[in-house]
Short mmCIF file of C-alpha atoms in Angstrom, two decimals:
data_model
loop_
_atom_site.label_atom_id
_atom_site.label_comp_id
_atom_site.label_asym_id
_atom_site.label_seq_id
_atom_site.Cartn_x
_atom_site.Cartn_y
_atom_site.Cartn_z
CA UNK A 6 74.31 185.13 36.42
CA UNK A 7 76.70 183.09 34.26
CA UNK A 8 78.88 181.56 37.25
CA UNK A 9 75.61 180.68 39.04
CA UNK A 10 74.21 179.10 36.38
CA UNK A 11 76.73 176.40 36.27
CA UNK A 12 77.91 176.48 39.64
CA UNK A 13 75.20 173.98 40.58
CA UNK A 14 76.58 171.94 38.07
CA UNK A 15 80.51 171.69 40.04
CA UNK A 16 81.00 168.50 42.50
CA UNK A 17 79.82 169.22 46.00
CA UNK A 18 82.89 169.59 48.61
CA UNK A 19 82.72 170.49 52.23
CA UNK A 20 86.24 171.78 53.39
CA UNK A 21 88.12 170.20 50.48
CA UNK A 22 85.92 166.52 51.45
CA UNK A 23 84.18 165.41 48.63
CA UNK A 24 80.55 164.98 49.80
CA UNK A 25 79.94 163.90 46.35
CA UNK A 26 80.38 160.51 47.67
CA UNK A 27 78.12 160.80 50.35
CA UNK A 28 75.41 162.21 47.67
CA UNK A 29 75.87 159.06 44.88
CA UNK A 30 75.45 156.76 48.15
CA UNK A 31 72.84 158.36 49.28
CA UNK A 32 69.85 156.77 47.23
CA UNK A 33 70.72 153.29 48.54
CA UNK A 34 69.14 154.83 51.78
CA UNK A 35 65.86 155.00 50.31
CA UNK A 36 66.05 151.20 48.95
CA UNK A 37 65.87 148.92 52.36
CA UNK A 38 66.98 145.57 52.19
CA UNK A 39 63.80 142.42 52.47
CA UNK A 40 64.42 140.96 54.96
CA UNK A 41 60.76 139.29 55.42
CA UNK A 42 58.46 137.20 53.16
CA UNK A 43 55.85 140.03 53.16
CA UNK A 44 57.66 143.32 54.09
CA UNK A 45 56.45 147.07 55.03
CA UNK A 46 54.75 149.47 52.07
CA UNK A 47 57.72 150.56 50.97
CA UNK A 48 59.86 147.80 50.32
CA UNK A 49 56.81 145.89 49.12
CA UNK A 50 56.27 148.63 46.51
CA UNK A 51 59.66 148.56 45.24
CA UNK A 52 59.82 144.67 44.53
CA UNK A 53 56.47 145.08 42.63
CA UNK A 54 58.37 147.39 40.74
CA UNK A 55 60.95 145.70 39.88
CA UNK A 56 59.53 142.66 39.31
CA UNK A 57 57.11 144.56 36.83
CA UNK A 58 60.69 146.08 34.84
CA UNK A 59 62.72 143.18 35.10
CA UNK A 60 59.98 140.76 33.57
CA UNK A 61 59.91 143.09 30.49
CA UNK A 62 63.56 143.42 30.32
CA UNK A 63 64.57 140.18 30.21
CA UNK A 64 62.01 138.59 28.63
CA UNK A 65 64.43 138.85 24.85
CA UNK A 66 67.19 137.28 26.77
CA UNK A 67 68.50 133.95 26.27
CA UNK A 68 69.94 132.08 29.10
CA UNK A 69 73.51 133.30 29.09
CA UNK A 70 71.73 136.96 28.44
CA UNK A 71 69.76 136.34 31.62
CA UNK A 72 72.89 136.69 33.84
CA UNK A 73 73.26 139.87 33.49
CA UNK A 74 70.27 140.60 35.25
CA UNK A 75 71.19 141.87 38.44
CA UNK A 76 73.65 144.56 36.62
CA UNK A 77 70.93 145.71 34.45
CA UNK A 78 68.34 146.15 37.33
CA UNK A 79 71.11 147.43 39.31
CA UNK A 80 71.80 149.76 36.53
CA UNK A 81 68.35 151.67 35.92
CA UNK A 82 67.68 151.80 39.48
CA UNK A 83 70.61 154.23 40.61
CA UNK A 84 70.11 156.19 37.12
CA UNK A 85 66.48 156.63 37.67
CA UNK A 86 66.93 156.98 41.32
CA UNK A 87 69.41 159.47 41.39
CA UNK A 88 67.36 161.28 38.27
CA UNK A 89 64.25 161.71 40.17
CA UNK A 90 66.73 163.28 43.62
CA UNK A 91 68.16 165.73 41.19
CA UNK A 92 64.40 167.29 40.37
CA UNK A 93 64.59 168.38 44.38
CA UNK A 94 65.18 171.85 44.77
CA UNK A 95 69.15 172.75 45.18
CA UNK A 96 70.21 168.97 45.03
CA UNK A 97 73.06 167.91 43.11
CA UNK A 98 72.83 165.10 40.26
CA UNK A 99 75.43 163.16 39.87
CA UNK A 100 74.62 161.79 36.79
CA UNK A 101 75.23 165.21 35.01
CA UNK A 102 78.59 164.56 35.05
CA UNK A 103 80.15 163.29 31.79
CA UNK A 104 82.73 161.44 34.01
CA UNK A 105 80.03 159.12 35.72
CA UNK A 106 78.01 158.61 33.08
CA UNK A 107 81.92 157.52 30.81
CA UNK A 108 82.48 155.39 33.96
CA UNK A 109 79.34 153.61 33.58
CA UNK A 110 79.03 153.33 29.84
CA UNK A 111 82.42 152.51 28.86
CA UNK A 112 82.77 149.20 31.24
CA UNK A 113 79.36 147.87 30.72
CA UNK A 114 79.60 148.25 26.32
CA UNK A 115 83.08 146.55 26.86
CA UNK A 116 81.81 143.99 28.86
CA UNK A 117 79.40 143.22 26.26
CA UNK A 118 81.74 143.09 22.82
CA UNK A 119 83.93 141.16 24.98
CA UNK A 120 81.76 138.98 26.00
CA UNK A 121 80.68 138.28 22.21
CA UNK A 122 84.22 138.26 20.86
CA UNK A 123 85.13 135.61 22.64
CA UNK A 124 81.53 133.49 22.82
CA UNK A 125 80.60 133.67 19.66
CA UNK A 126 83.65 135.15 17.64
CA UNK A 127 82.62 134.95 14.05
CA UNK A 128 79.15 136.34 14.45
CA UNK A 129 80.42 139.17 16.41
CA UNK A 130 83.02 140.17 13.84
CA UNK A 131 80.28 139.02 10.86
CA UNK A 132 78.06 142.33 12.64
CA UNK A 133 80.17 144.99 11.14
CA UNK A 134 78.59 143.79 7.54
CA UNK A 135 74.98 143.92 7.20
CA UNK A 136 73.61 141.21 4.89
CA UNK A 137 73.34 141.79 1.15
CA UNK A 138 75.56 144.72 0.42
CA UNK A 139 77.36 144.72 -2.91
CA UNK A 140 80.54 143.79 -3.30
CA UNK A 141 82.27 147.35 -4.12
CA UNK A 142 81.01 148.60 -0.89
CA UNK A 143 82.27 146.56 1.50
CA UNK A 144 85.26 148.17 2.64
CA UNK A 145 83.79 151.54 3.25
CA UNK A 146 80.63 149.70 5.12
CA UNK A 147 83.46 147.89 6.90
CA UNK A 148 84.56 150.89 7.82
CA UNK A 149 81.58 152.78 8.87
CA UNK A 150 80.11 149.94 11.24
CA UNK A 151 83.56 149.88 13.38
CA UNK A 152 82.98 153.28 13.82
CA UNK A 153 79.48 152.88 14.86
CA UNK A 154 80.13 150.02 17.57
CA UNK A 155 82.43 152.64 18.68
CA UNK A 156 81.24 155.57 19.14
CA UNK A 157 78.60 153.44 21.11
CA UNK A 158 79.95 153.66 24.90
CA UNK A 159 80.27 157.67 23.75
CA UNK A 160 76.60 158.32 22.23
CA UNK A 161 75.57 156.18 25.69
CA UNK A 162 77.25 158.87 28.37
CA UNK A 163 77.00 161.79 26.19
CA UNK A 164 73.41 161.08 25.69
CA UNK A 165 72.00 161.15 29.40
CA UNK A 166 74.58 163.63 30.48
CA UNK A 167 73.37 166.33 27.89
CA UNK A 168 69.89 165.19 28.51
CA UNK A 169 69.68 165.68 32.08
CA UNK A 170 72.00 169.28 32.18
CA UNK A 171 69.87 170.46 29.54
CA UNK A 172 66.88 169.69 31.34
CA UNK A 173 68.24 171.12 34.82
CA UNK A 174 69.44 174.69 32.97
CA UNK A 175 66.19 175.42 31.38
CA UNK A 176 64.37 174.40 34.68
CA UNK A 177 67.29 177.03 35.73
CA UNK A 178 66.59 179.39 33.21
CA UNK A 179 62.94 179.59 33.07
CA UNK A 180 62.70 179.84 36.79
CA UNK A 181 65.01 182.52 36.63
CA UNK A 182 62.68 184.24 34.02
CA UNK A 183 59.26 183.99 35.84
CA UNK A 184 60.93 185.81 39.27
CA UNK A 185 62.58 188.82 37.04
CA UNK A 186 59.36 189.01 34.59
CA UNK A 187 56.61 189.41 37.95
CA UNK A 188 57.94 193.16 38.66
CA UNK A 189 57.50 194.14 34.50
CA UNK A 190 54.24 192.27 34.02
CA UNK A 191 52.27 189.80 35.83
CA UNK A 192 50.54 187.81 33.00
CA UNK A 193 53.30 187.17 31.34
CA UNK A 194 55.23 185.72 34.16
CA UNK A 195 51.94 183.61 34.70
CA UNK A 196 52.47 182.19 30.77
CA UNK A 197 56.00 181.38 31.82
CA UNK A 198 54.80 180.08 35.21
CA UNK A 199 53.23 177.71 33.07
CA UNK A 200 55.84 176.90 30.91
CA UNK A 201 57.64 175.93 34.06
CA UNK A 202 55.28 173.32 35.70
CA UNK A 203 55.03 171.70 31.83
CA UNK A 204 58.64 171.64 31.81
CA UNK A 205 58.72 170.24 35.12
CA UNK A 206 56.13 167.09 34.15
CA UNK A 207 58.46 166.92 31.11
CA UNK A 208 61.66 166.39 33.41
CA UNK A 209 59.99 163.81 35.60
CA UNK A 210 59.86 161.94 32.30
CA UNK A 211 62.72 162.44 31.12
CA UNK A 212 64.45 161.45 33.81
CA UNK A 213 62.79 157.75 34.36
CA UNK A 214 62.99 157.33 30.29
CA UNK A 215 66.41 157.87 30.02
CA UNK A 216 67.16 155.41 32.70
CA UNK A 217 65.30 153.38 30.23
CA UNK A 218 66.55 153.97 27.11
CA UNK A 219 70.25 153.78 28.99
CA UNK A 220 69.57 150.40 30.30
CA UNK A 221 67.36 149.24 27.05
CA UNK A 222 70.66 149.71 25.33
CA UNK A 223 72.92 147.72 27.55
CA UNK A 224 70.33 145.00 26.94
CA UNK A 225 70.38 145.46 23.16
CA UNK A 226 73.93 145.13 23.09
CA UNK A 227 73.97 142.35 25.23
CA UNK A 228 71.43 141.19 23.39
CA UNK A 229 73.54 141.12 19.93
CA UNK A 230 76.59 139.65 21.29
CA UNK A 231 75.14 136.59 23.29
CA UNK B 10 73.65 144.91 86.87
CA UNK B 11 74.52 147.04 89.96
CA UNK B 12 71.97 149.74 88.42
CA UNK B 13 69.59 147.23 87.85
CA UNK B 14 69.30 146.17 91.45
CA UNK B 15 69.81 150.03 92.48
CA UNK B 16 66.48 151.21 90.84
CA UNK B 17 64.25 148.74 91.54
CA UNK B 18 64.56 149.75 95.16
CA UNK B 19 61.82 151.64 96.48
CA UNK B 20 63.74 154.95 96.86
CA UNK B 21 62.63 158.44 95.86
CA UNK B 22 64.29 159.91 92.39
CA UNK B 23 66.63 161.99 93.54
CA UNK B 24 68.13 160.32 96.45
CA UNK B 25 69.14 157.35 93.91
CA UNK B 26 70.09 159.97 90.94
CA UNK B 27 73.89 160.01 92.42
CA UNK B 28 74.14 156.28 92.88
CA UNK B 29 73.81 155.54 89.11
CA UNK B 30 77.46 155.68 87.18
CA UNK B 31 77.07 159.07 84.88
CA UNK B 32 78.02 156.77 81.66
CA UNK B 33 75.06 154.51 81.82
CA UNK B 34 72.62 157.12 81.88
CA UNK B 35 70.66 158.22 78.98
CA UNK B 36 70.23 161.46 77.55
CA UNK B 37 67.73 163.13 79.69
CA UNK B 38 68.18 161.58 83.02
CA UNK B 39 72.15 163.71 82.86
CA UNK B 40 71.91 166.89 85.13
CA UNK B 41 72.87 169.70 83.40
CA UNK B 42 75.76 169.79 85.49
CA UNK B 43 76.80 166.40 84.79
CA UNK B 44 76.24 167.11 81.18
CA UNK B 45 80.33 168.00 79.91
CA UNK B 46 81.52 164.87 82.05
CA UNK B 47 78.61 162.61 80.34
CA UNK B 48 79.68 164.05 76.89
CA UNK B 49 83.27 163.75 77.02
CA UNK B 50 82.40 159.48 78.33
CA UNK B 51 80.96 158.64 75.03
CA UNK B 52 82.25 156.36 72.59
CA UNK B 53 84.43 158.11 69.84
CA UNK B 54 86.29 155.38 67.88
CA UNK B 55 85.03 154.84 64.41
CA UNK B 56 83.36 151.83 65.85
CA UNK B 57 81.48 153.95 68.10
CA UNK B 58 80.12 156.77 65.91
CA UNK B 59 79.25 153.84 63.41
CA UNK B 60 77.36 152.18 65.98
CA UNK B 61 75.48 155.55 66.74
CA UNK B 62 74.43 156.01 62.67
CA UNK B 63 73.47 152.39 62.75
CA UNK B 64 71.18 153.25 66.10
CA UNK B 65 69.90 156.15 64.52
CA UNK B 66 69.17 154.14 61.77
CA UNK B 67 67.37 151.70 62.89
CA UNK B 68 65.56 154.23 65.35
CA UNK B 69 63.78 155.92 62.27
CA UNK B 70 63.53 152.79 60.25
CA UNK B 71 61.73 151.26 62.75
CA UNK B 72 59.46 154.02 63.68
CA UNK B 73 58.29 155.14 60.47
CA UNK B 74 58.83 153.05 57.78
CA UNK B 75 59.12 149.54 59.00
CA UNK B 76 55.05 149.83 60.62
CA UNK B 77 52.03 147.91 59.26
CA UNK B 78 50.77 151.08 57.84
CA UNK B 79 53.27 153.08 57.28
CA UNK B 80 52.32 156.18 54.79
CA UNK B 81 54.60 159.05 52.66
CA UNK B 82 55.51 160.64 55.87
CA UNK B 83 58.16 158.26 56.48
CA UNK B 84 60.12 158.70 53.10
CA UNK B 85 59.27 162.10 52.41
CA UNK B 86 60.66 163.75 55.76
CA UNK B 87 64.39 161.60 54.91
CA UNK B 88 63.51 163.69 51.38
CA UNK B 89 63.12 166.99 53.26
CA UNK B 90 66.33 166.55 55.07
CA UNK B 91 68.28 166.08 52.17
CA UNK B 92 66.68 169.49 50.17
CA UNK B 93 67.80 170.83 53.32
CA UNK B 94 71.17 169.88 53.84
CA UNK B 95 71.75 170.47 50.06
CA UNK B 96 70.43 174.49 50.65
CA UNK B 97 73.25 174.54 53.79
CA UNK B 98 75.33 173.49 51.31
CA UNK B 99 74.85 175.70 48.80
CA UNK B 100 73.65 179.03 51.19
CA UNK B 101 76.95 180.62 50.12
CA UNK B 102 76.19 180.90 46.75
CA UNK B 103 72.71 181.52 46.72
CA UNK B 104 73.39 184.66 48.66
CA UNK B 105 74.44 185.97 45.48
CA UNK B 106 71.08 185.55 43.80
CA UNK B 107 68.82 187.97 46.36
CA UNK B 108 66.89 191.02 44.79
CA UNK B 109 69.85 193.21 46.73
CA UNK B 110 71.59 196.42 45.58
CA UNK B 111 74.77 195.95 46.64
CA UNK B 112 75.68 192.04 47.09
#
């Protein structure tokens, strides 16, 4: 049971081809392009959408934070998209892997401390002193805030990849559970029935808010440093 | 062109069946006879089998999702391919997880 448990967890390959590609392109399928003033349901649906998240997003935004508008909408539409395809039975997520999620972190922080170092170079470098700390502190605080801004890009992939495994193996687990509990006793594979579908409601959560909190981030970062 | 002109003649069906080049036919209008030659005449290049996604495509788009009305049926059967293609995928190691003896 060990090696199955993870094995939905390995990259997807059909005779040594990795069809992994095929699966992270595969949620543009489901986002058609406008091409009219007033479009079919679906595409009409999604632009309500996205107006309604983008509005909120952006609203803290100052002009020069406004440009980055298209990569955060960009941004929590594949995570949330390809969150929502991994709660289908026997699909693969790609964002459970810690190298997608580094690979989408790790530019995107950059992009933003860059962006502030060169911009607006003393108040990026004043951030790694908060205002008002005494005078002995200072190089210990010094200290402890480089290491915060950056361990940053890190806490961002670690933080959906563990969320979204974690959620997938006890979906795994629990599943697994209910089918070997029905032959001992039937109530109690009806209390962990239950404790499936809840966990189930919980994923679909969990995987549109960390899209969210993924993206939110970005902002907030971008945010500081323009 | 030439088929053009060819079938708006007032002939019967199967007297004008062998006057029609075998390429330009579609699908179900090839005798099963005809069927290997008709198979082997199709475009190949990566131009070709791009042009048939992009067909295909548009086919469904245009059917299902791209109506006045259209409802959850369109989305959710391109949803119900993909579970299925994913359990092809992984049929190999789901064999391992029946309620068997012996595996």
């Amino acid at each position: 049971m060990n090696e199955n448990l993870f094995a939905s967890f390995a990259a997807p390959s059909m005779m040594g081809l990795p069809i992994v590609v095929l699966i992270v392109m595969f949620p543009s399928v489901l986002f058609p392009t406008p091409s009219r003033l007033i479009n079919n349901r679906l595409i009409s649906i999604q632009q309500w959408l996205i107006q309604l998240t983008s509005k909120q997003m952006l609203a803290i935004h100052n002009q020069k934070g406004q440009t980055w508008a298209l990569m955060l909408m960009s941004l929590i539409l594949f995570i949330s998209s390809t969150n929502l395809l991994g709660l289908l039975p026997h699909s693969f997520t790609p964002t459970t892997q810690l190298s997608m999620n580094l690979g989408m972190a790790i530019p995107l922080w950059a992009g933003t401390v860059i962006t502030g170092f060169r911009y607006k170079t003393k108040a990026s470098l004043a951030h790694f002193l908060p205002q008002g700390t005494p005078l002995p502190l200072i190089p210990m605080l010094v200290v402890i805030e480089t290491i915060s801004l950056l361990i940053q890009p890190m806490a961002l992939a670690v933080r959906l990849t563990a969320n979204i495994t974690a959620g997938h193996l006890l979906i795994h687990l629990i599943g697994g559970a209910t089918l070997a509990l029905i032959n001992i006793s039937a109530t109690t594979a009806f209390i962990t029935f239950i404790i499936l579908i809840l966990l189930t409601i919980l994923e679909f959560a969990v995987a549109l808010i960390q899209a969210y909190v993924f993206t939110l981030l970005v902002s907030l970062y971008l945010h500081d440093n323009t | 062109m030439a088929s053009y002109i060819i079938k708006n003649i007032p002939f019967e069906d199967s007297k004008m069946a062998s006057s029609i080049p075998v390429k330009e036919k579609k699908l179900m209008e090839v005798k099963v006879g005809e069927l290997p030659g008709w198979i082997l005449m199709r475009d190949f290049t990566p131009k070709g089998i791009a042009g048939a996604f992009q067909r295909g495509y548009y086919r469904y788009y245009n059917k299902y999702i791209n109506v006045k009305e259209g409802g959850v049926a369109g989305i959710s059967m391109v949803l119900v391919a993909y579970v299925l293609f994913n359990y092809c995928h992984s049929y190999k190691e789901l064999t391992h997880e029946r309620l068997h003896k012996y595996h």
